[in-house]
Amino acid sequence: MLHLQGPQMLQMLEKSLRKSIPASLKVYGTTFHINQGNPFKLKALVDKWPDFNTVVIRPQEQEMTDDLDHYTNTYQVYSKDPKKCQEFLGSPEVINWKQHLQIQSSQSSLDDVIKNLAATKSGKVKQTQCFLYMASEPGKKLAASLLEAKNVSGDGGKHKPRVHHEKCWTGGSTSWNQDCWKKYQSPQICR
């Protein structure tokens, strides 16, 4: 396990995660936020560097003082190969399985890994599905970053825009955003 520190490593992580969107979206977004000043004092852990397989974003240990507070005890996970991440995620230095906690991911392929780990740690898993909506200034920056990463143009030029970021990211109708996010999970992001 390696705790990534310093702007250069964290920017390299962000760039690498950007290439794996949408699977890495949850961890990419959090890493993006860390690189914008890290107001929640999160830390990024990887199994190895620079050719990582699994990334876990979590609060600092000193922030996780209440074992029953699953809102503070929240982990974001991304793995390039979910079948190979169980040992890393099972490490007590990575995830404190003795606490009530949340594990968030954009990868349904991690479901069985998490269930298996919880069973070995004598825990129970309650699975939920959530949609992510963003409307803040950092969301605008993230949208621009995603557009750039996907080589998408909104200028009516050679490339047909896949994301109309003004609607999708900053206050389009609720039904439109839900439709957008459903499409986001497929190769064509939004129309």
PDB file of C-alpha atoms in Angstrom:
ATOM      1  CA  MET A   1       0.000   0.000   0.000  1.00  0.00           C
ATOM      2  CA  LEU A   2       1.222   3.468  -0.876  1.00  0.00           C
ATOM      3  CA  HIS A   3      -0.268   6.769   0.301  1.00  0.00           C
ATOM      4  CA  LEU A   4       0.031   9.193  -2.611  1.00  0.00           C
ATOM      5  CA  GLN A   5       1.214  12.579  -1.440  1.00  0.00           C
ATOM      6  CA  GLY A   6       2.250  15.683  -3.260  1.00  0.00           C
ATOM      7  CA  PRO A   7       0.669  17.415  -6.212  1.00  0.00           C
ATOM      8  CA  GLN A   8       2.680  15.635  -8.905  1.00  0.00           C
ATOM      9  CA  MET A   9       1.599  12.129  -7.854  1.00  0.00           C
ATOM     10  CA  LEU A  10      -2.021  13.173  -7.328  1.00  0.00           C
ATOM     11  CA  GLN A  11      -2.155  14.907 -10.717  1.00  0.00           C
ATOM     12  CA  MET A  12      -0.713  11.786 -12.349  1.00  0.00           C
ATOM     13  CA  LEU A  13      -3.409   9.732 -10.608  1.00  0.00           C
ATOM     14  CA  GLU A  14      -6.125  12.112 -11.829  1.00  0.00           C
ATOM     15  CA  LYS A  15      -4.831  11.923 -15.396  1.00  0.00           C
ATOM     16  CA  SER A  16      -4.712   8.132 -15.287  1.00  0.00           C
ATOM     17  CA  LEU A  17      -8.221   7.843 -13.809  1.00  0.00           C
ATOM     18  CA  ARG A  18      -9.594  10.233 -16.448  1.00  0.00           C
ATOM     19  CA  LYS A  19      -8.722   7.633 -19.096  1.00  0.00           C
ATOM     20  CA  SER A  20     -10.990   5.077 -17.387  1.00  0.00           C
ATOM     21  CA  ILE A  21     -14.165   7.153 -17.123  1.00  0.00           C
ATOM     22  CA  PRO A  22     -16.985   6.176 -16.616  1.00  0.00           C
ATOM     23  CA  ALA A  23     -15.793   3.221 -14.489  1.00  0.00           C
ATOM     24  CA  SER A  24     -13.452   5.465 -12.500  1.00  0.00           C
ATOM     25  CA  LEU A  25     -15.820   8.444 -12.230  1.00  0.00           C
ATOM     26  CA  LYS A  26     -16.384   8.300  -8.455  1.00  0.00           C
ATOM     27  CA  VAL A  27     -12.669   8.103  -7.643  1.00  0.00           C
ATOM     28  CA  TYR A  28     -11.700  10.463 -10.465  1.00  0.00           C
ATOM     29  CA  GLY A  29     -14.098  13.121  -9.176  1.00  0.00           C
ATOM     30  CA  THR A  30     -12.802  12.801  -5.645  1.00  0.00           C
ATOM     31  CA  THR A  31      -9.186  12.933  -6.828  1.00  0.00           C
ATOM     32  CA  PHE A  32     -10.061  16.012  -8.878  1.00  0.00           C
ATOM     33  CA  HIS A  33     -11.474  17.546  -5.686  1.00  0.00           C
ATOM     34  CA  ILE A  34      -8.319  16.649  -3.727  1.00  0.00           C
ATOM     35  CA  ASN A  35      -6.277  18.419  -6.403  1.00  0.00           C
ATOM     36  CA  GLN A  36      -8.460  21.519  -5.979  1.00  0.00           C
ATOM     37  CA  GLY A  37      -7.385  22.028  -2.360  1.00  0.00           C
ATOM     38  CA  ASN A  38      -8.614  18.895  -0.555  1.00  0.00           C
ATOM     39  CA  PRO A  39     -11.075  20.633   1.801  1.00  0.00           C
ATOM     40  CA  PHE A  40     -12.209  17.314   3.295  1.00  0.00           C
ATOM     41  CA  LYS A  41      -8.655  16.183   4.066  1.00  0.00           C
ATOM     42  CA  LEU A  42      -8.934  12.939   2.113  1.00  0.00           C
ATOM     43  CA  LYS A  43      -6.078  10.685   1.155  1.00  0.00           C
ATOM     44  CA  ALA A  44      -5.434   8.468  -1.846  1.00  0.00           C
ATOM     45  CA  LEU A  45      -4.100   4.936  -1.389  1.00  0.00           C
ATOM     46  CA  VAL A  46      -2.914   2.669  -4.196  1.00  0.00           C
ATOM     47  CA  ASP A  47      -1.751  -0.920  -4.198  1.00  0.00           C
ATOM     48  CA  LYS A  48       1.392   0.026  -6.178  1.00  0.00           C
ATOM     49  CA  TRP A  49       2.750   3.012  -8.054  1.00  0.00           C
ATOM     50  CA  PRO A  50       2.756   4.137 -10.815  1.00  0.00           C
ATOM     51  CA  ASP A  51       1.152   1.047 -12.394  1.00  0.00           C
ATOM     52  CA  PHE A  52      -1.631   0.772  -9.835  1.00  0.00           C
ATOM     53  CA  ASN A  53      -4.479  -1.698 -10.056  1.00  0.00           C
ATOM     54  CA  THR A  54      -6.661  -0.373  -7.232  1.00  0.00           C
ATOM     55  CA  VAL A  55      -7.225   3.101  -5.751  1.00  0.00           C
ATOM     56  CA  VAL A  56      -8.988   3.841  -2.474  1.00  0.00           C
ATOM     57  CA  ILE A  57      -9.842   7.391  -1.443  1.00  0.00           C
ATOM     58  CA  ARG A  58     -10.624   7.762   2.246  1.00  0.00           C
ATOM     59  CA  PRO A  59     -10.539  10.241   5.119  1.00  0.00           C
ATOM     60  CA  GLN A  60      -7.444  10.586   7.279  1.00  0.00           C
ATOM     61  CA  GLU A  61      -7.499   8.213  10.257  1.00  0.00           C
ATOM     62  CA  GLN A  62      -7.797  11.099  12.731  1.00  0.00           C
ATOM     63  CA  GLU A  63     -11.095  12.100  11.037  1.00  0.00           C
ATOM     64  CA  MET A  64     -12.594   8.620  11.485  1.00  0.00           C
ATOM     65  CA  THR A  65     -13.010   8.623  15.264  1.00  0.00           C
ATOM     66  CA  ASP A  66     -16.647   7.515  15.511  1.00  0.00           C
ATOM     67  CA  ASP A  67     -16.944   3.819  14.648  1.00  0.00           C
ATOM     68  CA  LEU A  68     -20.688   4.216  14.038  1.00  0.00           C
ATOM     69  CA  ASP A  69     -20.468   7.197  11.666  1.00  0.00           C
ATOM     70  CA  HIS A  70     -20.751   5.645   8.217  1.00  0.00           C
ATOM     71  CA  TYR A  71     -20.972   9.114   6.632  1.00  0.00           C
ATOM     72  CA  THR A  72     -17.466  10.025   7.770  1.00  0.00           C
ATOM     73  CA  ASN A  73     -16.197   6.461   7.366  1.00  0.00           C
ATOM     74  CA  THR A  74     -16.639   6.561   3.589  1.00  0.00           C
ATOM     75  CA  TYR A  75     -14.335   5.023   1.008  1.00  0.00           C
ATOM     76  CA  GLN A  76     -14.319   5.498  -2.772  1.00  0.00           C
ATOM     77  CA  VAL A  77     -12.880   2.545  -4.693  1.00  0.00           C
ATOM     78  CA  TYR A  78     -11.777   1.977  -8.276  1.00  0.00           C
ATOM     79  CA  SER A  79      -9.991  -1.090  -9.588  1.00  0.00           C
ATOM     80  CA  LYS A  80      -8.699  -1.864 -13.070  1.00  0.00           C
ATOM     81  CA  ASP A  81      -9.097  -5.571 -12.266  1.00  0.00           C
ATOM     82  CA  PRO A  82     -11.702  -6.155  -9.534  1.00  0.00           C
ATOM     83  CA  LYS A  83     -10.775  -9.845  -9.302  1.00  0.00           C
ATOM     84  CA  LYS A  84      -7.292  -8.874  -8.103  1.00  0.00           C
ATOM     85  CA  CYS A  85      -8.189  -6.215  -5.531  1.00  0.00           C
ATOM     86  CA  GLN A  86      -9.653  -8.301  -2.678  1.00  0.00           C
ATOM     87  CA  GLU A  87      -6.375  -8.646  -0.774  1.00  0.00           C
ATOM     88  CA  PHE A  88      -5.673  -4.905  -0.983  1.00  0.00           C
ATOM     89  CA  LEU A  89      -9.199  -3.941   0.111  1.00  0.00           C
ATOM     90  CA  GLY A  90      -9.071  -6.484   2.931  1.00  0.00           C
ATOM     91  CA  SER A  91      -6.041  -4.840   4.523  1.00  0.00           C
ATOM     92  CA  PRO A  92      -6.910  -3.014   7.785  1.00  0.00           C
ATOM     93  CA  GLU A  93      -4.529  -0.205   6.758  1.00  0.00           C
ATOM     94  CA  VAL A  94      -6.723   0.431   3.709  1.00  0.00           C
ATOM     95  CA  ILE A  95     -10.261  -0.132   5.058  1.00  0.00           C
ATOM     96  CA  ASN A  96     -11.190  -0.331   8.729  1.00  0.00           C
ATOM     97  CA  TRP A  97     -13.675  -3.199   8.585  1.00  0.00           C
ATOM     98  CA  LYS A  98     -14.416  -2.851  12.330  1.00  0.00           C
ATOM     99  CA  GLN A  99     -16.358   0.374  11.700  1.00  0.00           C
ATOM    100  CA  HIS A 100     -19.743   1.056  10.166  1.00  0.00           C
ATOM    101  CA  LEU A 101     -18.709   2.320   6.770  1.00  0.00           C
ATOM    102  CA  GLN A 102     -19.682   3.165   3.210  1.00  0.00           C
ATOM    103  CA  ILE A 103     -17.842   1.949   0.156  1.00  0.00           C
ATOM    104  CA  GLN A 104     -18.711   3.909  -2.966  1.00  0.00           C
ATOM    105  CA  SER A 105     -17.818   2.931  -6.497  1.00  0.00           C
ATOM    106  CA  SER A 106     -18.949   3.375 -10.079  1.00  0.00           C
ATOM    107  CA  GLN A 107     -18.166  -0.300 -10.741  1.00  0.00           C
ATOM    108  CA  SER A 108     -20.811  -2.956 -10.207  1.00  0.00           C
ATOM    109  CA  SER A 109     -18.025  -5.496 -10.809  1.00  0.00           C
ATOM    110  CA  LEU A 110     -16.777  -4.719  -7.276  1.00  0.00           C
ATOM    111  CA  ASP A 111     -20.061  -5.824  -5.662  1.00  0.00           C
ATOM    112  CA  ASP A 112     -19.072  -9.467  -5.171  1.00  0.00           C
ATOM    113  CA  VAL A 113     -15.591  -8.541  -3.929  1.00  0.00           C
ATOM    114  CA  ILE A 114     -17.081  -6.241  -1.283  1.00  0.00           C
ATOM    115  CA  LYS A 115     -19.715  -8.810  -0.260  1.00  0.00           C
ATOM    116  CA  ASN A 116     -17.039 -11.510   0.079  1.00  0.00           C
ATOM    117  CA  LEU A 117     -14.809  -9.245   2.144  1.00  0.00           C
ATOM    118  CA  ALA A 118     -17.684  -8.236   4.424  1.00  0.00           C
ATOM    119  CA  ALA A 119     -18.554 -11.906   4.943  1.00  0.00           C
ATOM    120  CA  THR A 120     -14.972 -12.749   5.928  1.00  0.00           C
ATOM    121  CA  LYS A 121     -14.988  -9.802   8.346  1.00  0.00           C
ATOM    122  CA  SER A 122     -18.339 -10.920   9.838  1.00  0.00           C
ATOM    123  CA  GLY A 123     -20.101  -7.910   8.405  1.00  0.00           C
ATOM    124  CA  LYS A 124     -23.346  -7.331   6.584  1.00  0.00           C
ATOM    125  CA  VAL A 125     -23.694  -5.451   3.320  1.00  0.00           C
ATOM    126  CA  LYS A 126     -26.581  -3.224   2.337  1.00  0.00           C
ATOM    127  CA  GLN A 127     -26.296  -2.289  -1.315  1.00  0.00           C
ATOM    128  CA  THR A 128     -27.841   0.860  -2.768  1.00  0.00           C
ATOM    129  CA  GLN A 129     -27.667   2.564  -6.133  1.00  0.00           C
ATOM    130  CA  CYS A 130     -27.322   6.320  -6.385  1.00  0.00           C
ATOM    131  CA  PHE A 131     -27.073   8.858  -9.169  1.00  0.00           C
ATOM    132  CA  LEU A 132     -24.543  11.667  -9.037  1.00  0.00           C
ATOM    133  CA  TYR A 133     -25.681  15.200  -9.903  1.00  0.00           C
ATOM    134  CA  MET A 134     -23.360  18.198  -9.828  1.00  0.00           C
ATOM    135  CA  ALA A 135     -24.149  21.882 -10.093  1.00  0.00           C
ATOM    136  CA  SER A 136     -21.346  23.709  -8.296  1.00  0.00           C
ATOM    137  CA  GLU A 137     -18.353  25.622  -9.649  1.00  0.00           C
ATOM    138  CA  PRO A 138     -16.061  22.593  -9.157  1.00  0.00           C
ATOM    139  CA  GLY A 139     -18.651  20.662 -11.162  1.00  0.00           C
ATOM    140  CA  LYS A 140     -18.199  23.090 -14.040  1.00  0.00           C
ATOM    141  CA  LYS A 141     -14.444  22.587 -13.869  1.00  0.00           C
ATOM    142  CA  LEU A 142     -14.912  18.816 -13.775  1.00  0.00           C
ATOM    143  CA  ALA A 143     -17.291  18.957 -16.751  1.00  0.00           C
ATOM    144  CA  ALA A 144     -14.734  20.921 -18.754  1.00  0.00           C
ATOM    145  CA  SER A 145     -12.052  18.438 -17.752  1.00  0.00           C
ATOM    146  CA  LEU A 146     -14.246  15.506 -18.806  1.00  0.00           C
ATOM    147  CA  LEU A 147     -15.035  17.140 -22.134  1.00  0.00           C
ATOM    148  CA  GLU A 148     -11.339  17.621 -22.733  1.00  0.00           C
ATOM    149  CA  ALA A 149     -10.532  14.050 -21.673  1.00  0.00           C
ATOM    150  CA  LYS A 150     -13.109  12.588 -24.049  1.00  0.00           C
ATOM    151  CA  ASN A 151     -11.897  14.856 -26.883  1.00  0.00           C
ATOM    152  CA  VAL A 152     -15.377  16.292 -27.226  1.00  0.00           C
ATOM    153  CA  SER A 153     -16.057  19.553 -28.996  1.00  0.00           C
ATOM    154  CA  GLY A 154     -19.119  21.686 -28.387  1.00  0.00           C
ATOM    155  CA  ASP A 155     -18.299  24.283 -31.026  1.00  0.00           C
ATOM    156  CA  GLY A 156     -20.205  22.742 -33.931  1.00  0.00           C
ATOM    157  CA  GLY A 157     -16.895  21.887 -35.571  1.00  0.00           C
ATOM    158  CA  LYS A 158     -15.713  18.511 -36.769  1.00  0.00           C
ATOM    159  CA  HIS A 159     -16.810  16.637 -33.641  1.00  0.00           C
ATOM    160  CA  LYS A 160     -20.434  16.261 -32.641  1.00  0.00           C
ATOM    161  CA  PRO A 161     -20.736  17.264 -28.975  1.00  0.00           C
ATOM    162  CA  ARG A 162     -21.515  14.316 -26.745  1.00  0.00           C
ATOM    163  CA  VAL A 163     -22.189  16.363 -23.647  1.00  0.00           C
ATOM    164  CA  HIS A 164     -24.001  19.677 -23.506  1.00  0.00           C
ATOM    165  CA  HIS A 165     -22.324  20.636 -20.256  1.00  0.00           C
ATOM    166  CA  GLU A 166     -24.537  23.652 -19.525  1.00  0.00           C
ATOM    167  CA  LYS A 167     -27.602  21.402 -19.258  1.00  0.00           C
ATOM    168  CA  CYS A 168     -25.998  18.216 -18.048  1.00  0.00           C
ATOM    169  CA  TRP A 169     -23.896  19.735 -15.313  1.00  0.00           C
ATOM    170  CA  THR A 170     -25.442  23.016 -14.251  1.00  0.00           C
ATOM    171  CA  GLY A 171     -29.150  22.824 -13.740  1.00  0.00           C
ATOM    172  CA  GLY A 172     -30.934  21.183 -16.653  1.00  0.00           C
ATOM    173  CA  SER A 173     -34.293  19.635 -15.886  1.00  0.00           C
ATOM    174  CA  THR A 174     -34.368  16.689 -13.525  1.00  0.00           C
ATOM    175  CA  SER A 175     -35.723  14.272 -16.135  1.00  0.00           C
ATOM    176  CA  TRP A 176     -33.135  15.496 -18.639  1.00  0.00           C
ATOM    177  CA  ASN A 177     -30.301  14.937 -16.149  1.00  0.00           C
ATOM    178  CA  GLN A 178     -31.555  11.467 -15.273  1.00  0.00           C
ATOM    179  CA  ASP A 179     -31.718  10.590 -18.960  1.00  0.00           C
ATOM    180  CA  CYS A 180     -28.245  12.045 -19.434  1.00  0.00           C
ATOM    181  CA  TRP A 181     -26.773   9.953 -16.646  1.00  0.00           C
ATOM    182  CA  LYS A 182     -28.415   6.767 -17.937  1.00  0.00           C
ATOM    183  CA  LYS A 183     -26.756   7.421 -21.273  1.00  0.00           C
ATOM    184  CA  TYR A 184     -23.506   8.372 -19.534  1.00  0.00           C
ATOM    185  CA  GLN A 185     -23.023   4.744 -18.539  1.00  0.00           C
ATOM    186  CA  SER A 186     -22.916   3.757 -22.213  1.00  0.00           C
ATOM    187  CA  PRO A 187     -20.215   4.684 -24.758  1.00  0.00           C
ATOM    188  CA  GLN A 188     -22.221   7.691 -25.991  1.00  0.00           C
ATOM    189  CA  ILE A 189     -22.320   9.967 -22.982  1.00  0.00           C
ATOM    190  CA  CYS A 190     -25.243  12.349 -23.580  1.00  0.00           C
ATOM    191  CA  ARG A 191     -27.010  13.846 -26.579  1.00  0.00           C
TER     192      ARG A 191
END
